[in-house]
Amino acid sequence: MSKAIKISVVLMLLVALFRIFASIQMIVSGEKTLDSNVLFILNAVAIIGITLGSFMKGEKWAWWTLLIIVMTPPIYCIIAHGWLAWNIVGLVISTLPMAISAKPVLAK
């Protein structure tokens, strides 16, 4: 496993933890309904599963799948709610692991 993929795995797990934290925060504050928070947590579980499985091995399908799974929520939130702090943080921490791992994974 290349150094870039190792860094991306750690960052991807941080993305998942951020999503879990954000979901819990939204539940506690009453900002979102329970069903949308469950979807957000399931998104984090999918990120963890794919990251610790196929993404660590540098498989292309895992990179493309994570690209969709990781980027969809922040892009949706920006479109639906605007450039709020949570949305910007989510977009930045979601983009970093994808950008760092793009060359080693896709160049294979």
mmCIF file of N, CA, C and O in Angstrom:
data_model
loop_
_atom_site.group_PDB
_atom_site.id
_atom_site.type_symbol
_atom_site.label_atom_id
_atom_site.label_comp_id
_atom_site.label_asym_id
_atom_site.label_seq_id
_atom_site.Cartn_x
_atom_site.Cartn_y
_atom_site.Cartn_z
ATOM 1 N N MET A 1 0.859 -1.173 0.000
ATOM 2 C CA MET A 1 0.000 0.000 0.000
ATOM 3 C C MET A 1 0.906 1.238 0.000
ATOM 4 O O MET A 1 1.822 1.347 0.810
ATOM 5 N N SER A 2 0.615 2.167 -0.908
ATOM 6 C CA SER A 2 1.429 3.376 -1.014
ATOM 7 C C SER A 2 1.139 4.331 0.147
ATOM 8 O O SER A 2 0.111 4.231 0.822
ATOM 9 N N LYS A 3 2.076 5.255 0.344
ATOM 10 C CA LYS A 3 1.927 6.235 1.412
ATOM 11 C C LYS A 3 0.688 7.109 1.194
ATOM 12 O O LYS A 3 -0.029 7.441 2.134
ATOM 13 N N ALA A 4 0.416 7.458 -0.066
ATOM 14 C CA ALA A 4 -0.752 8.289 -0.373
ATOM 15 C C ALA A 4 -2.050 7.568 -0.016
ATOM 16 O O ALA A 4 -2.991 8.191 0.500
ATOM 17 N N ILE A 5 -2.108 6.288 -0.277
ATOM 18 C CA ILE A 5 -3.314 5.526 0.065
ATOM 19 C C ILE A 5 -3.458 5.411 1.579
ATOM 20 O O ILE A 5 -4.565 5.521 2.119
ATOM 21 N N LYS A 6 -2.347 5.215 2.299
ATOM 22 C CA LYS A 6 -2.407 5.160 3.764
ATOM 23 C C LYS A 6 -2.956 6.469 4.327
ATOM 24 O O LYS A 6 -3.820 6.465 5.207
ATOM 25 N N ILE A 7 -2.456 7.586 3.811
ATOM 26 C CA ILE A 7 -2.943 8.897 4.267
ATOM 27 C C ILE A 7 -4.426 9.042 3.928
ATOM 28 O O ILE A 7 -5.218 9.503 4.751
ATOM 29 N N SER A 8 -4.803 8.616 2.735
ATOM 30 C CA SER A 8 -6.200 8.715 2.310
ATOM 31 C C SER A 8 -7.112 7.847 3.155
ATOM 32 O O SER A 8 -8.250 8.241 3.440
ATOM 33 N N VAL A 9 -6.641 6.677 3.564
ATOM 34 C CA VAL A 9 -7.449 5.803 4.421
ATOM 35 C C VAL A 9 -7.729 6.496 5.753
ATOM 36 O O VAL A 9 -8.876 6.518 6.214
ATOM 37 N N VAL A 10 -6.706 7.080 6.345
ATOM 38 C CA VAL A 10 -6.893 7.789 7.620
ATOM 39 C C VAL A 10 -7.871 8.953 7.439
ATOM 40 O O VAL A 10 -8.800 9.134 8.235
ATOM 41 N N LEU A 11 -7.678 9.736 6.372
ATOM 42 C CA LEU A 11 -8.571 10.867 6.116
ATOM 43 C C LEU A 11 -10.001 10.403 5.828
ATOM 44 O O LEU A 11 -10.963 11.046 6.257
ATOM 45 N N MET A 12 -10.138 9.294 5.114
ATOM 46 C CA MET A 12 -11.470 8.775 4.793
ATOM 47 C C MET A 12 -12.188 8.333 6.068
ATOM 48 O O MET A 12 -13.393 8.552 6.218
ATOM 49 N N LEU A 13 -11.453 7.730 6.989
ATOM 50 C CA LEU A 13 -12.056 7.341 8.265
ATOM 51 C C LEU A 13 -12.450 8.582 9.072
ATOM 52 O O LEU A 13 -13.468 8.565 9.771
ATOM 53 N N LEU A 14 -11.675 9.656 8.952
ATOM 54 C CA LEU A 14 -12.053 10.912 9.600
ATOM 55 C C LEU A 14 -13.330 11.488 8.984
ATOM 56 O O LEU A 14 -14.160 12.059 9.696
ATOM 57 N N VAL A 15 -13.482 11.331 7.671
ATOM 58 C CA VAL A 15 -14.718 11.760 7.000
ATOM 59 C C VAL A 15 -15.906 11.005 7.592
ATOM 60 O O VAL A 15 -16.941 11.592 7.915
ATOM 61 N N ALA A 16 -15.742 9.697 7.749
ATOM 62 C CA ALA A 16 -16.831 8.884 8.309
ATOM 63 C C ALA A 16 -17.146 9.320 9.735
ATOM 64 O O ALA A 16 -18.324 9.449 10.104
ATOM 65 N N LEU A 17 -16.120 9.561 10.534
ATOM 66 C CA LEU A 17 -16.349 10.017 11.910
ATOM 67 C C LEU A 17 -17.020 11.388 11.937
ATOM 68 O O LEU A 17 -17.895 11.647 12.769
ATOM 69 N N PHE A 18 -16.628 12.263 11.030
ATOM 70 C CA PHE A 18 -17.265 13.573 10.918
ATOM 71 C C PHE A 18 -18.755 13.415 10.606
ATOM 72 O O PHE A 18 -19.594 14.102 11.183
ATOM 73 N N ARG A 19 -19.078 12.485 9.710
ATOM 74 C CA ARG A 19 -20.486 12.282 9.352
ATOM 75 C C ARG A 19 -21.280 11.731 10.529
ATOM 76 O O ARG A 19 -22.427 12.122 10.746
ATOM 77 N N ILE A 20 -20.676 10.827 11.277
ATOM 78 C CA ILE A 20 -21.356 10.283 12.459
ATOM 79 C C ILE A 20 -21.569 11.397 13.484
ATOM 80 O O ILE A 20 -22.663 11.561 14.030
ATOM 81 N N PHE A 21 -20.527 12.187 13.741
ATOM 82 C CA PHE A 21 -20.630 13.308 14.675
ATOM 83 C C PHE A 21 -21.689 14.311 14.222
ATOM 84 O O PHE A 21 -22.502 14.777 15.018
ATOM 85 N N ALA A 22 -21.672 14.658 12.941
ATOM 86 C CA ALA A 22 -22.644 15.625 12.416
ATOM 87 C C ALA A 22 -24.061 15.087 12.546
ATOM 88 O O ALA A 22 -24.988 15.828 12.881
ATOM 89 N N SER A 23 -24.232 13.800 12.295
ATOM 90 C CA SER A 23 -25.557 13.200 12.410
ATOM 91 C C SER A 23 -26.063 13.250 13.851
ATOM 92 O O SER A 23 -27.216 13.601 14.099
ATOM 93 N N ILE A 24 -25.190 12.909 14.778
ATOM 94 C CA ILE A 24 -25.578 12.959 16.195
ATOM 95 C C ILE A 24 -25.918 14.393 16.602
ATOM 96 O O ILE A 24 -26.908 14.640 17.290
ATOM 97 N N GLN A 25 -25.112 15.333 16.128
ATOM 98 C CA GLN A 25 -25.365 16.747 16.445
ATOM 99 C C GLN A 25 -26.711 17.192 15.886
ATOM 100 O O GLN A 25 -27.446 17.924 16.534
ATOM 101 N N MET A 26 -27.040 16.751 14.665
ATOM 102 C CA MET A 26 -28.315 17.135 14.058
ATOM 103 C C MET A 26 -29.496 16.481 14.763
ATOM 104 O O MET A 26 -30.569 17.060 14.849
ATOM 105 N N ILE A 27 -29.301 15.262 15.279
ATOM 106 C CA ILE A 27 -30.362 14.591 16.040
ATOM 107 C C ILE A 27 -30.610 15.343 17.348
ATOM 108 O O ILE A 27 -31.745 15.651 17.708
ATOM 109 N N VAL A 28 -29.539 15.645 18.058
ATOM 110 C CA VAL A 28 -29.653 16.316 19.354
ATOM 111 C C VAL A 28 -30.273 17.701 19.204
ATOM 112 O O VAL A 28 -31.115 18.107 20.007
ATOM 113 N N SER A 29 -29.870 18.422 18.171
ATOM 114 C CA SER A 29 -30.385 19.786 17.985
ATOM 115 C C SER A 29 -31.779 19.810 17.366
ATOM 116 O O SER A 29 -32.422 20.848 17.339
ATOM 117 N N GLY A 30 -32.230 18.660 16.841
ATOM 118 C CA GLY A 30 -33.535 18.610 16.197
ATOM 119 C C GLY A 30 -33.539 19.235 14.817
ATOM 120 O O GLY A 30 -34.592 19.515 14.254
ATOM 121 N N GLU A 31 -32.346 19.435 14.267
ATOM 122 C CA GLU A 31 -32.217 20.094 12.967
ATOM 123 C C GLU A 31 -32.774 19.246 11.825
ATOM 124 O O GLU A 31 -33.345 19.770 10.882
ATOM 125 N N LYS A 32 -32.594 17.959 11.894
ATOM 126 C CA LYS A 32 -33.058 17.052 10.834
ATOM 127 C C LYS A 32 -33.912 15.954 11.443
ATOM 128 O O LYS A 32 -33.852 15.677 12.632
ATOM 129 N N THR A 33 -34.661 15.279 10.585
ATOM 130 C CA THR A 33 -35.484 14.166 11.042
ATOM 131 C C THR A 33 -34.620 12.936 11.242
ATOM 132 O O THR A 33 -33.510 12.845 10.716
ATOM 133 N N LEU A 34 -35.145 11.990 11.985
ATOM 134 C CA LEU A 34 -34.397 10.784 12.298
ATOM 135 C C LEU A 34 -34.020 10.008 11.047
ATOM 136 O O LEU A 34 -32.912 9.496 10.935
ATOM 137 N N ASP A 35 -34.928 9.940 10.064
ATOM 138 C CA ASP A 35 -34.628 9.149 8.870
ATOM 139 C C ASP A 35 -33.450 9.721 8.080
ATOM 140 O O ASP A 35 -32.613 8.978 7.575
ATOM 141 N N SER A 36 -33.334 11.028 7.975
ATOM 142 C CA SER A 36 -32.199 11.602 7.255
ATOM 143 C C SER A 36 -30.895 11.384 8.028
ATOM 144 O O SER A 36 -29.840 11.177 7.425
ATOM 145 N N ASN A 37 -30.970 11.376 9.352
ATOM 146 C CA ASN A 37 -29.779 11.103 10.154
ATOM 147 C C ASN A 37 -29.349 9.649 10.060
ATOM 148 O O ASN A 37 -28.153 9.359 10.058
ATOM 149 N N VAL A 38 -30.304 8.742 9.980
ATOM 150 C CA VAL A 38 -29.971 7.333 9.789
ATOM 151 C C VAL A 38 -29.263 7.153 8.442
ATOM 152 O O VAL A 38 -28.265 6.433 8.351
ATOM 153 N N LEU A 39 -29.739 7.824 7.412
ATOM 154 C CA LEU A 39 -29.077 7.744 6.110
ATOM 155 C C LEU A 39 -27.657 8.291 6.176
ATOM 156 O O LEU A 39 -26.740 7.746 5.561
ATOM 157 N N PHE A 40 -27.457 9.358 6.923
ATOM 158 C CA PHE A 40 -26.125 9.948 7.070
ATOM 159 C C PHE A 40 -25.187 8.983 7.792
ATOM 160 O O PHE A 40 -24.029 8.822 7.409
ATOM 161 N N ILE A 41 -25.683 8.325 8.841
ATOM 162 C CA ILE A 41 -24.869 7.338 9.561
ATOM 163 C C ILE A 41 -24.587 6.126 8.673
ATOM 164 O O ILE A 41 -23.477 5.598 8.662
ATOM 165 N N LEU A 42 -25.570 5.675 7.903
ATOM 166 C CA LEU A 42 -25.342 4.555 6.983
ATOM 167 C C LEU A 42 -24.319 4.928 5.917
ATOM 168 O O LEU A 42 -23.525 4.078 5.486
ATOM 169 N N ASN A 43 -24.308 6.173 5.490
ATOM 170 C CA ASN A 43 -23.296 6.658 4.561
ATOM 171 C C ASN A 43 -21.916 6.504 5.197
ATOM 172 O O ASN A 43 -20.976 6.037 4.555
ATOM 173 N N ALA A 44 -21.792 6.862 6.476
ATOM 174 C CA ALA A 44 -20.522 6.723 7.192
ATOM 175 C C ALA A 44 -20.115 5.262 7.319
ATOM 176 O O ALA A 44 -18.938 4.919 7.143
ATOM 177 N N VAL A 45 -21.072 4.388 7.579
ATOM 178 C CA VAL A 45 -20.775 2.955 7.683
ATOM 179 C C VAL A 45 -20.279 2.406 6.343
ATOM 180 O O VAL A 45 -19.322 1.622 6.297
ATOM 181 N N ALA A 46 -20.895 2.837 5.245
ATOM 182 C CA ALA A 46 -20.449 2.418 3.917
ATOM 183 C C ALA A 46 -19.025 2.906 3.642
ATOM 184 O O ALA A 46 -18.199 2.164 3.097
ATOM 185 N N ILE A 47 -18.734 4.133 4.031
ATOM 186 C CA ILE A 47 -17.386 4.674 3.847
ATOM 187 C C ILE A 47 -16.372 3.832 4.623
ATOM 188 O O ILE A 47 -15.323 3.456 4.090
ATOM 189 N N ILE A 48 -16.687 3.514 5.864
ATOM 190 C CA ILE A 48 -15.777 2.712 6.686
ATOM 191 C C ILE A 48 -15.569 1.333 6.076
ATOM 192 O O ILE A 48 -14.436 0.862 5.950
ATOM 193 N N GLY A 49 -16.655 0.692 5.664
ATOM 194 C CA GLY A 49 -16.550 -0.656 5.095
ATOM 195 C C GLY A 49 -15.727 -0.703 3.822
ATOM 196 O O GLY A 49 -14.831 -1.553 3.676
ATOM 197 N N ILE A 50 -15.993 0.192 2.908
ATOM 198 C CA ILE A 50 -15.261 0.201 1.639
ATOM 199 C C ILE A 50 -13.811 0.625 1.859
ATOM 200 O O ILE A 50 -12.891 0.065 1.256
ATOM 201 N N THR A 51 -13.595 1.584 2.748
ATOM 202 C CA THR A 51 -12.239 2.068 3.009
ATOM 203 C C THR A 51 -11.369 0.971 3.615
ATOM 204 O O THR A 51 -10.236 0.760 3.177
ATOM 205 N N LEU A 52 -11.891 0.283 4.622
ATOM 206 C CA LEU A 52 -11.099 -0.757 5.285
ATOM 207 C C LEU A 52 -11.005 -2.044 4.469
ATOM 208 O O LEU A 52 -10.201 -2.917 4.794
ATOM 209 N N GLY A 53 -11.784 -2.140 3.422
ATOM 210 C CA GLY A 53 -11.737 -3.318 2.561
ATOM 211 C C GLY A 53 -10.969 -3.048 1.284
ATOM 212 O O GLY A 53 -9.734 -3.014 1.266
ATOM 213 N N SER A 54 -11.682 -2.789 0.237
ATOM 214 C CA SER A 54 -11.102 -2.683 -1.099
ATOM 215 C C SER A 54 -10.295 -1.414 -1.339
ATOM 216 O O SER A 54 -9.332 -1.430 -2.099
ATOM 217 N N PHE A 55 -10.651 -0.312 -0.705
ATOM 218 C CA PHE A 55 -9.908 0.928 -0.931
ATOM 219 C C PHE A 55 -8.470 0.816 -0.434
ATOM 220 O O PHE A 55 -7.548 1.326 -1.072
ATOM 221 N N MET A 56 -8.272 0.133 0.691
ATOM 222 C CA MET A 56 -6.919 -0.060 1.210
ATOM 223 C C MET A 56 -6.046 -0.838 0.233
ATOM 224 O O MET A 56 -4.831 -0.670 0.214
ATOM 225 N N LYS A 57 -6.668 -1.681 -0.560
ATOM 226 C CA LYS A 57 -5.936 -2.470 -1.554
ATOM 227 C C LYS A 57 -5.704 -1.686 -2.844
ATOM 228 O O LYS A 57 -5.063 -2.180 -3.759
ATOM 229 N N GLY A 58 -6.273 -0.495 -2.921
ATOM 230 C CA GLY A 58 -6.089 0.352 -4.094
ATOM 231 C C GLY A 58 -6.933 -0.047 -5.289
ATOM 232 O O GLY A 58 -6.576 0.246 -6.429
ATOM 233 N N GLU A 59 -8.083 -0.666 -5.040
ATOM 234 C CA GLU A 59 -8.948 -1.088 -6.138
ATOM 235 C C GLU A 59 -9.696 0.114 -6.723
ATOM 236 O O GLU A 59 -10.239 0.937 -5.990
ATOM 237 N N LYS A 60 -9.708 0.176 -8.057
ATOM 238 C CA LYS A 60 -10.313 1.324 -8.745
ATOM 239 C C LYS A 60 -11.798 1.465 -8.450
ATOM 240 O O LYS A 60 -12.297 2.564 -8.260
ATOM 241 N N TRP A 61 -12.532 0.361 -8.443
ATOM 242 C CA TRP A 61 -13.970 0.454 -8.224
ATOM 243 C C TRP A 61 -14.261 1.074 -6.865
ATOM 244 O O TRP A 61 -15.233 1.822 -6.715
ATOM 245 N N ALA A 62 -13.411 0.775 -5.868
ATOM 246 C CA ALA A 62 -13.619 1.328 -4.526
ATOM 247 C C ALA A 62 -13.410 2.840 -4.536
ATOM 248 O O ALA A 62 -14.149 3.583 -3.884
ATOM 249 N N TRP A 63 -12.413 3.307 -5.298
ATOM 250 C CA TRP A 63 -12.164 4.744 -5.387
ATOM 251 C C TRP A 63 -13.357 5.447 -6.012
ATOM 252 O O TRP A 63 -13.832 6.460 -5.495
ATOM 253 N N TRP A 64 -13.860 4.909 -7.130
ATOM 254 C CA TRP A 64 -15.005 5.534 -7.810
ATOM 255 C C TRP A 64 -16.261 5.496 -6.940
ATOM 256 O O TRP A 64 -17.036 6.455 -6.895
ATOM 257 N N THR A 65 -16.462 4.386 -6.237
ATOM 258 C CA THR A 65 -17.630 4.277 -5.356
ATOM 259 C C THR A 65 -17.529 5.268 -4.204
ATOM 260 O O THR A 65 -18.503 5.955 -3.874
ATOM 261 N N LEU A 66 -16.344 5.362 -3.601
ATOM 262 C CA LEU A 66 -16.166 6.332 -2.524
ATOM 263 C C LEU A 66 -16.305 7.762 -3.022
ATOM 264 O O LEU A 66 -16.814 8.620 -2.300
ATOM 265 N N LEU A 67 -15.869 8.020 -4.234
ATOM 266 C CA LEU A 67 -16.033 9.362 -4.794
ATOM 267 C C LEU A 67 -17.504 9.758 -4.767
ATOM 268 O O LEU A 67 -17.859 10.862 -4.333
ATOM 269 N N ILE A 68 -18.363 8.865 -5.200
ATOM 270 C CA ILE A 68 -19.800 9.158 -5.221
ATOM 271 C C ILE A 68 -20.363 9.240 -3.803
ATOM 272 O O ILE A 68 -21.070 10.194 -3.456
ATOM 273 N N ILE A 69 -20.026 8.257 -2.970
ATOM 274 C CA ILE A 69 -20.567 8.213 -1.610
ATOM 275 C C ILE A 69 -20.095 9.403 -0.781
ATOM 276 O O ILE A 69 -20.860 9.976 -0.008
ATOM 277 N N VAL A 70 -18.837 9.776 -0.940
ATOM 278 C CA VAL A 70 -18.256 10.825 -0.112
ATOM 279 C C VAL A 70 -18.663 12.218 -0.587
ATOM 280 O O VAL A 70 -18.898 13.114 0.221
ATOM 281 N N MET A 71 -18.759 12.420 -1.887
ATOM 282 C CA MET A 71 -19.006 13.766 -2.402
ATOM 283 C C MET A 71 -20.490 14.137 -2.499
ATOM 284 O O MET A 71 -20.827 15.314 -2.500
ATOM 285 N N THR A 72 -21.372 13.165 -2.571
ATOM 286 C CA THR A 72 -22.791 13.462 -2.734
ATOM 287 C C THR A 72 -23.383 14.288 -1.585
ATOM 288 O O THR A 72 -24.019 15.312 -1.844
ATOM 289 N N PRO A 73 -23.201 13.901 -0.310
ATOM 290 C CA PRO A 73 -23.812 14.698 0.760
ATOM 291 C C PRO A 73 -23.349 16.156 0.821
ATOM 292 O O PRO A 73 -24.193 17.052 0.908
ATOM 293 N N PRO A 74 -22.032 16.443 0.758
ATOM 294 C CA PRO A 74 -21.676 17.869 0.833
ATOM 295 C C PRO A 74 -22.142 18.677 -0.371
ATOM 296 O O PRO A 74 -22.549 19.838 -0.218
ATOM 297 N N ILE A 75 -22.110 18.079 -1.546
ATOM 298 C CA ILE A 75 -22.581 18.802 -2.731
ATOM 299 C C ILE A 75 -24.083 19.065 -2.622
ATOM 300 O O ILE A 75 -24.558 20.167 -2.898
ATOM 301 N N TYR A 76 -24.845 18.048 -2.193
ATOM 302 C CA TYR A 76 -26.285 18.236 -1.990
ATOM 303 C C TYR A 76 -26.544 19.336 -0.959
ATOM 304 O O TYR A 76 -27.401 20.203 -1.163
ATOM 305 N N CYS A 77 -25.822 19.285 0.155
ATOM 306 C CA CYS A 77 -26.046 20.269 1.225
ATOM 307 C C CYS A 77 -25.736 21.683 0.761
ATOM 308 O O CYS A 77 -26.432 22.628 1.139
ATOM 309 N N ILE A 78 -24.705 21.838 -0.051
ATOM 310 C CA ILE A 78 -24.384 23.170 -0.571
ATOM 311 C C ILE A 78 -25.481 23.655 -1.503
ATOM 312 O O ILE A 78 -25.903 24.809 -1.442
ATOM 313 N N ILE A 79 -25.982 22.762 -2.361
ATOM 314 C CA ILE A 79 -27.063 23.141 -3.274
ATOM 315 C C ILE A 79 -28.340 23.460 -2.494
ATOM 316 O O ILE A 79 -29.011 24.452 -2.759
ATOM 317 N N ALA A 80 -28.675 22.631 -1.508
ATOM 318 C CA ALA A 80 -29.933 22.792 -0.779
ATOM 319 C C ALA A 80 -29.890 23.897 0.268
ATOM 320 O O ALA A 80 -30.896 24.578 0.487
ATOM 321 N N HIS A 81 -28.730 24.072 0.937
ATOM 322 C CA HIS A 81 -28.689 24.976 2.087
ATOM 323 C C HIS A 81 -27.693 26.124 1.947
ATOM 324 O O HIS A 81 -27.631 26.980 2.819
ATOM 325 N N GLY A 82 -26.882 26.101 0.908
ATOM 326 C CA GLY A 82 -25.909 27.176 0.715
ATOM 327 C C GLY A 82 -24.563 26.859 1.331
ATOM 328 O O GLY A 82 -24.308 25.774 1.832
ATOM 329 N N TRP A 83 -23.694 27.864 1.301
ATOM 330 C CA TRP A 83 -22.315 27.715 1.766
ATOM 331 C C TRP A 83 -22.227 27.947 3.277
ATOM 332 O O TRP A 83 -21.643 28.915 3.742
ATOM 333 N N LEU A 84 -22.795 27.012 4.037
ATOM 334 C CA LEU A 84 -22.716 27.076 5.492
ATOM 335 C C LEU A 84 -21.405 26.442 5.960
ATOM 336 O O LEU A 84 -20.777 25.670 5.232
ATOM 337 N N ALA A 85 -21.011 26.742 7.192
ATOM 338 C CA ALA A 85 -19.741 26.234 7.721
ATOM 339 C C ALA A 85 -19.659 24.702 7.665
ATOM 340 O O ALA A 85 -18.658 24.139 7.225
ATOM 341 N N TRP A 86 -20.734 24.022 8.114
ATOM 342 C CA TRP A 86 -20.735 22.547 8.092
ATOM 343 C C TRP A 86 -20.532 22.040 6.673
ATOM 344 O O TRP A 86 -19.817 21.072 6.443
ATOM 345 N N ASN A 87 -21.184 22.674 5.708
ATOM 346 C CA ASN A 87 -21.100 22.232 4.319
ATOM 347 C C ASN A 87 -19.689 22.418 3.754
ATOM 348 O O ASN A 87 -19.188 21.563 3.025
ATOM 349 N N ILE A 88 -19.082 23.531 4.090
ATOM 350 C CA ILE A 88 -17.720 23.794 3.608
ATOM 351 C C ILE A 88 -16.734 22.807 4.233
ATOM 352 O O ILE A 88 -15.896 22.228 3.535
ATOM 353 N N VAL A 89 -16.830 22.600 5.536
ATOM 354 C CA VAL A 89 -15.959 21.629 6.211
ATOM 355 C C VAL A 89 -16.155 20.244 5.607
ATOM 356 O O VAL A 89 -15.195 19.535 5.305
ATOM 357 N N GLY A 90 -17.400 19.851 5.407
ATOM 358 C CA GLY A 90 -17.689 18.547 4.809
ATOM 359 C C GLY A 90 -17.100 18.404 3.415
ATOM 360 O O GLY A 90 -16.545 17.359 3.067
ATOM 361 N N LEU A 91 -17.211 19.441 2.615
ATOM 362 C CA LEU A 91 -16.661 19.402 1.259
ATOM 363 C C LEU A 91 -15.144 19.304 1.272
ATOM 364 O O LEU A 91 -14.558 18.499 0.539
ATOM 365 N N VAL A 92 -14.500 20.084 2.130
ATOM 366 C CA VAL A 92 -13.032 20.072 2.192
ATOM 367 C C VAL A 92 -12.513 18.718 2.665
ATOM 368 O O VAL A 92 -11.624 18.135 2.036
ATOM 369 N N ILE A 93 -13.069 18.213 3.775
ATOM 370 C CA ILE A 93 -12.545 16.945 4.277
ATOM 371 C C ILE A 93 -12.946 15.763 3.391
ATOM 372 O O ILE A 93 -12.317 14.719 3.447
ATOM 373 N N SER A 94 -13.955 15.933 2.565
ATOM 374 C CA SER A 94 -14.334 14.877 1.628
ATOM 375 C C SER A 94 -13.452 14.884 0.386
ATOM 376 O O SER A 94 -13.188 13.833 -0.200
ATOM 377 N N THR A 95 -13.018 16.048 -0.016
ATOM 378 C CA THR A 95 -12.219 16.175 -1.244
ATOM 379 C C THR A 95 -10.774 15.724 -1.036
ATOM 380 O O THR A 95 -10.194 15.107 -1.930
ATOM 381 N N LEU A 96 -10.205 16.008 0.126
ATOM 382 C CA LEU A 96 -8.792 15.703 0.369
ATOM 383 C C LEU A 96 -8.416 14.238 0.138
ATOM 384 O O LEU A 96 -7.480 13.962 -0.618
ATOM 385 N N PRO A 97 -9.081 13.270 0.768
ATOM 386 C CA PRO A 97 -8.652 11.886 0.559
ATOM 387 C C PRO A 97 -8.838 11.415 -0.887
ATOM 388 O O PRO A 97 -8.055 10.608 -1.388
ATOM 389 N N MET A 98 -9.852 11.940 -1.552
ATOM 390 C CA MET A 98 -10.077 11.545 -2.948
ATOM 391 C C MET A 98 -8.969 12.091 -3.839
ATOM 392 O O MET A 98 -8.469 11.407 -4.725
ATOM 393 N N ALA A 99 -8.578 13.333 -3.587
ATOM 394 C CA ALA A 99 -7.523 13.957 -4.399
ATOM 395 C C ALA A 99 -6.166 13.295 -4.144
ATOM 396 O O ALA A 99 -5.407 13.037 -5.083
ATOM 397 N N ILE A 100 -5.866 13.017 -2.883
ATOM 398 C CA ILE A 100 -4.574 12.414 -2.542
ATOM 399 C C ILE A 100 -4.440 11.015 -3.133
ATOM 400 O O ILE A 100 -3.367 10.626 -3.595
ATOM 401 N N SER A 101 -5.523 10.266 -3.155
ATOM 402 C CA SER A 101 -5.449 8.877 -3.604
ATOM 403 C C SER A 101 -5.718 8.696 -5.091
ATOM 404 O O SER A 101 -5.554 7.596 -5.624
ATOM 405 N N ALA A 102 -6.090 9.744 -5.795
ATOM 406 C CA ALA A 102 -6.458 9.606 -7.211
ATOM 407 C C ALA A 102 -5.335 9.045 -8.064
ATOM 408 O O ALA A 102 -5.525 8.076 -8.804
ATOM 409 N N LYS A 103 -4.166 9.627 -7.986
ATOM 410 C CA LYS A 103 -3.057 9.200 -8.849
ATOM 411 C C LYS A 103 -2.615 7.756 -8.561
ATOM 412 O O LYS A 103 -2.527 6.959 -9.498
ATOM 413 N N PRO A 104 -2.345 7.378 -7.304
ATOM 414 C CA PRO A 104 -1.900 6.001 -7.082
ATOM 415 C C PRO A 104 -2.947 4.942 -7.429
ATOM 416 O O PRO A 104 -2.599 3.844 -7.858
ATOM 417 N N VAL A 105 -4.209 5.262 -7.242
ATOM 418 C CA VAL A 105 -5.246 4.266 -7.513
ATOM 419 C C VAL A 105 -5.582 4.221 -9.007
ATOM 420 O O VAL A 105 -5.640 3.140 -9.608
ATOM 421 N N LEU A 106 -5.798 5.365 -9.613
ATOM 422 C CA LEU A 106 -6.260 5.396 -10.997
ATOM 423 C C LEU A 106 -5.146 5.173 -12.016
ATOM 424 O O LEU A 106 -5.425 4.851 -13.158
ATOM 425 N N ALA A 107 -3.884 5.325 -11.607
ATOM 426 C CA ALA A 107 -2.776 5.131 -12.534
ATOM 427 C C ALA A 107 -2.448 3.659 -12.762
ATOM 428 O O ALA A 107 -1.679 3.337 -13.654
ATOM 429 N N LYS A 108 -3.035 2.782 -11.960
ATOM 430 C CA LYS A 108 -2.766 1.339 -12.096
ATOM 431 C C LYS A 108 -3.275 0.817 -13.413
ATOM 432 O O LYS A 108 -4.331 1.115 -13.861
#
